Coordinates of C-alpha atoms in Angstrom, one line a residue:
X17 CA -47.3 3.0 -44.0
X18 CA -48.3 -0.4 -42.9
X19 CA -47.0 -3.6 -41.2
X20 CA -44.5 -4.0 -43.8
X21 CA -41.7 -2.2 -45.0
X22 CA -42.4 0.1 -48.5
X23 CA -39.0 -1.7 -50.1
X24 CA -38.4 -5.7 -50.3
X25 CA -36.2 -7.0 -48.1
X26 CA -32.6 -8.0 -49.3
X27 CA -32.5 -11.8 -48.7
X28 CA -28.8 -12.3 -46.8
X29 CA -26.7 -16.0 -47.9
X30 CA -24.3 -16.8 -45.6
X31 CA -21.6 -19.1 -46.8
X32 CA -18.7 -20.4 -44.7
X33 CA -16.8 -20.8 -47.8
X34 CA -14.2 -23.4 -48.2
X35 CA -13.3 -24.0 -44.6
X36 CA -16.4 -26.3 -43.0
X37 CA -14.7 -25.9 -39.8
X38 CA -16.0 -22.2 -39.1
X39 CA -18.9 -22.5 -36.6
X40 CA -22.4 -20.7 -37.6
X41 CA -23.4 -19.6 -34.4
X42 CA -27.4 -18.4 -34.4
X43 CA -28.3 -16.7 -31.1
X44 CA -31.3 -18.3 -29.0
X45 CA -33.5 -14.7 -29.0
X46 CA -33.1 -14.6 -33.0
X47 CA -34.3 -18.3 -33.3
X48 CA -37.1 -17.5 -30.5
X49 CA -38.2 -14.7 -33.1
X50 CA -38.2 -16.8 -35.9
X51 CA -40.6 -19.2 -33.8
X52 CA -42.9 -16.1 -32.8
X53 CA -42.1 -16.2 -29.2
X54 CA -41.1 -13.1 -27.0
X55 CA -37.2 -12.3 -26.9
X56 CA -36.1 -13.7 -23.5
X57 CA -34.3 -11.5 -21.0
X58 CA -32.0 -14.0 -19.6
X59 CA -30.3 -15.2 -22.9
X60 CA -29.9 -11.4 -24.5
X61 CA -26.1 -10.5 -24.7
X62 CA -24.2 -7.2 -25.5
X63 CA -22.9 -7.3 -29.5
X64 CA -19.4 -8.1 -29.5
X65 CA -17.0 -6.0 -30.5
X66 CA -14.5 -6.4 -33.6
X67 CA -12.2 -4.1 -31.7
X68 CA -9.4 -6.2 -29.7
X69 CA -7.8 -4.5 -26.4
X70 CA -4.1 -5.0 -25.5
X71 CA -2.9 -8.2 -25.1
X72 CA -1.6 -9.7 -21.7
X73 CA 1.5 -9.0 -22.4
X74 CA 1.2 -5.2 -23.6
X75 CA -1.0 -4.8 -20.3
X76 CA 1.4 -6.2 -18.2
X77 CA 4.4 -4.0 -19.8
X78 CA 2.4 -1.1 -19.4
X79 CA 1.9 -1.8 -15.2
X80 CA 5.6 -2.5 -15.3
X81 CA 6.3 0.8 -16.9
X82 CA 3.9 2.6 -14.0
X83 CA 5.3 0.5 -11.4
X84 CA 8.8 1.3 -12.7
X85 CA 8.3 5.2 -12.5
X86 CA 6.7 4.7 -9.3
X87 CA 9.4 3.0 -7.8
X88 CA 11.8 5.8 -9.2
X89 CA 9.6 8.5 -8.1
X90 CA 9.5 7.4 -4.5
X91 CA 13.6 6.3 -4.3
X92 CA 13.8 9.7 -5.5
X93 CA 11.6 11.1 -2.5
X94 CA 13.8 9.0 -0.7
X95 CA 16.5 10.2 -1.4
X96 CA 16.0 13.7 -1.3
X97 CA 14.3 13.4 2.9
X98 CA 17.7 11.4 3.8
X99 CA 20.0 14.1 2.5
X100 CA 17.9 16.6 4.2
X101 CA 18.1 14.5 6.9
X102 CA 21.3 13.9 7.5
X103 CA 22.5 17.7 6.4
X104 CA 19.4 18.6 9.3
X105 CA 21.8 16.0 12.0
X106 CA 24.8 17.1 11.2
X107 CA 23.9 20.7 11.9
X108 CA 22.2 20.1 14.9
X109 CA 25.3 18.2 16.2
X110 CA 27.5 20.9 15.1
X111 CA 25.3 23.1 17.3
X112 CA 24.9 21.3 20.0
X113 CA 29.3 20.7 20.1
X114 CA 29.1 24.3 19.8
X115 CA 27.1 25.5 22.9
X116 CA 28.6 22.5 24.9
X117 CA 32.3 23.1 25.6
X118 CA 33.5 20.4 26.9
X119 CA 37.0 20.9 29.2
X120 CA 39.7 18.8 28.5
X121 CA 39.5 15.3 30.9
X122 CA 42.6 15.8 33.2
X123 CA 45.2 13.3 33.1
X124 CA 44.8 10.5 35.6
X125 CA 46.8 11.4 38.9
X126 CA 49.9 8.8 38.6
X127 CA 49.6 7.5 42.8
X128 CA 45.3 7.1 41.8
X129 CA 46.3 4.6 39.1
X130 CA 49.1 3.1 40.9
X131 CA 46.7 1.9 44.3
X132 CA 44.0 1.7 42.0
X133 CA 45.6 -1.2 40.2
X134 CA 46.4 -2.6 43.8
X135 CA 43.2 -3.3 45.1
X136 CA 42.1 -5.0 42.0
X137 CA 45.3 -6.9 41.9
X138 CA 44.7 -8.1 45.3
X139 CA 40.9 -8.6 44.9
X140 CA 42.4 -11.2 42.4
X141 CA 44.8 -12.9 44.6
X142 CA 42.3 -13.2 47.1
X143 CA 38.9 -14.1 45.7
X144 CA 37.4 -15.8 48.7
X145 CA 39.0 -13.4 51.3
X146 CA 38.4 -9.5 49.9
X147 CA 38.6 -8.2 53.4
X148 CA 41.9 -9.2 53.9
X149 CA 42.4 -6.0 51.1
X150 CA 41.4 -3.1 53.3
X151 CA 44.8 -1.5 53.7
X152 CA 44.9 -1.4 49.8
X153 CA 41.0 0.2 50.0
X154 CA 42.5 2.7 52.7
X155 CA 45.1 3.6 50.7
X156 CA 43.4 4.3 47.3
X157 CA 40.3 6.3 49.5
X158 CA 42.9 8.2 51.1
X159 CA 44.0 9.0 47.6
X160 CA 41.2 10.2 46.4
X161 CA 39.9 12.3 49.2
X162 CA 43.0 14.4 48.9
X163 CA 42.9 14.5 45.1
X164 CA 39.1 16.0 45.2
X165 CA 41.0 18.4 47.9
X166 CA 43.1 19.4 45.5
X167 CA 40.8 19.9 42.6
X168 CA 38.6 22.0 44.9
X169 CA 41.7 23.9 46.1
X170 CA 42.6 24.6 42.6
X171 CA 39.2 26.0 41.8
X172 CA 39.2 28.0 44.3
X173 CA 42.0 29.9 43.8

């Protein structure tokens, strides 16, 4: 139990072998030891690891792979709200067709067509005089105030 250590110490060679292109790397707090001088702060660095991690190219398969099942995962969400979507529309519309009845649109009176086509052929002919047309507007309001007559009879009776 003293300042030194109750076994001698191993004395480590270090050889770089036949290759003299291997560095020898000695780190600045084990040579500032050597010297007697405190271990500095600033220059201390975690130990390295033997243990390699993926490579760039096994990391960047392995974000496609998550990106990948993402993408499938959310097409598949997707998917799924647009069918329920478009079953949800087309049930609505069905309802909608089904409280609405809508009458049949009554075939266009024959005579309404008939002056109807008049005035706008003689709007035509006459661009820069429409009031020379009123006979043709007379006609086609005369028309239609005794077809809304007869629509409103009809209802009545």
């Amino acid at each position: 139990m003293g300042t030194g250590s109750s076994k001698p110490a191993e004395t480590l060679v270090f050889q770089r072998g036949d290759d003299p292109s291997i560095p020898i790397h000695i780190a600045p707090n084990l040579i500032r030891r050597l010297q007697g001088l405190p271990a500095d702060p600033r220059l201390s660095r975690k130990p390295t690891t033997t243990k390699s991690g993926p490579t760039s190219e096994q990391v960047e398969a392995i974000v496609e792979s998550r990106v990948q099942r993402e993408l499938d995962r959310q097409t598949q969400r997707r998917v799924v709200f647009e069918t329920r979507s478009a079953d949800q529309v087309r049930q609505e519309a069905e309802e909608l067709l089904n409280r609405l009845h809508i009458p049949p649109r009554p075939n266009p009176n024959a005579e309404l067509v008939r002056k109807e086509e008049a005035v706008v052929s003689c709007y035509r002919n006459n661009p820069s005089r429409t009031l020379d047309c009123w006979r043709e507007v007379e006609d086609l309001k005369q028309a239609v105030l005794s077809a809304q007559r007869g629509f409103v009879n009809a209802l009545a009776a």
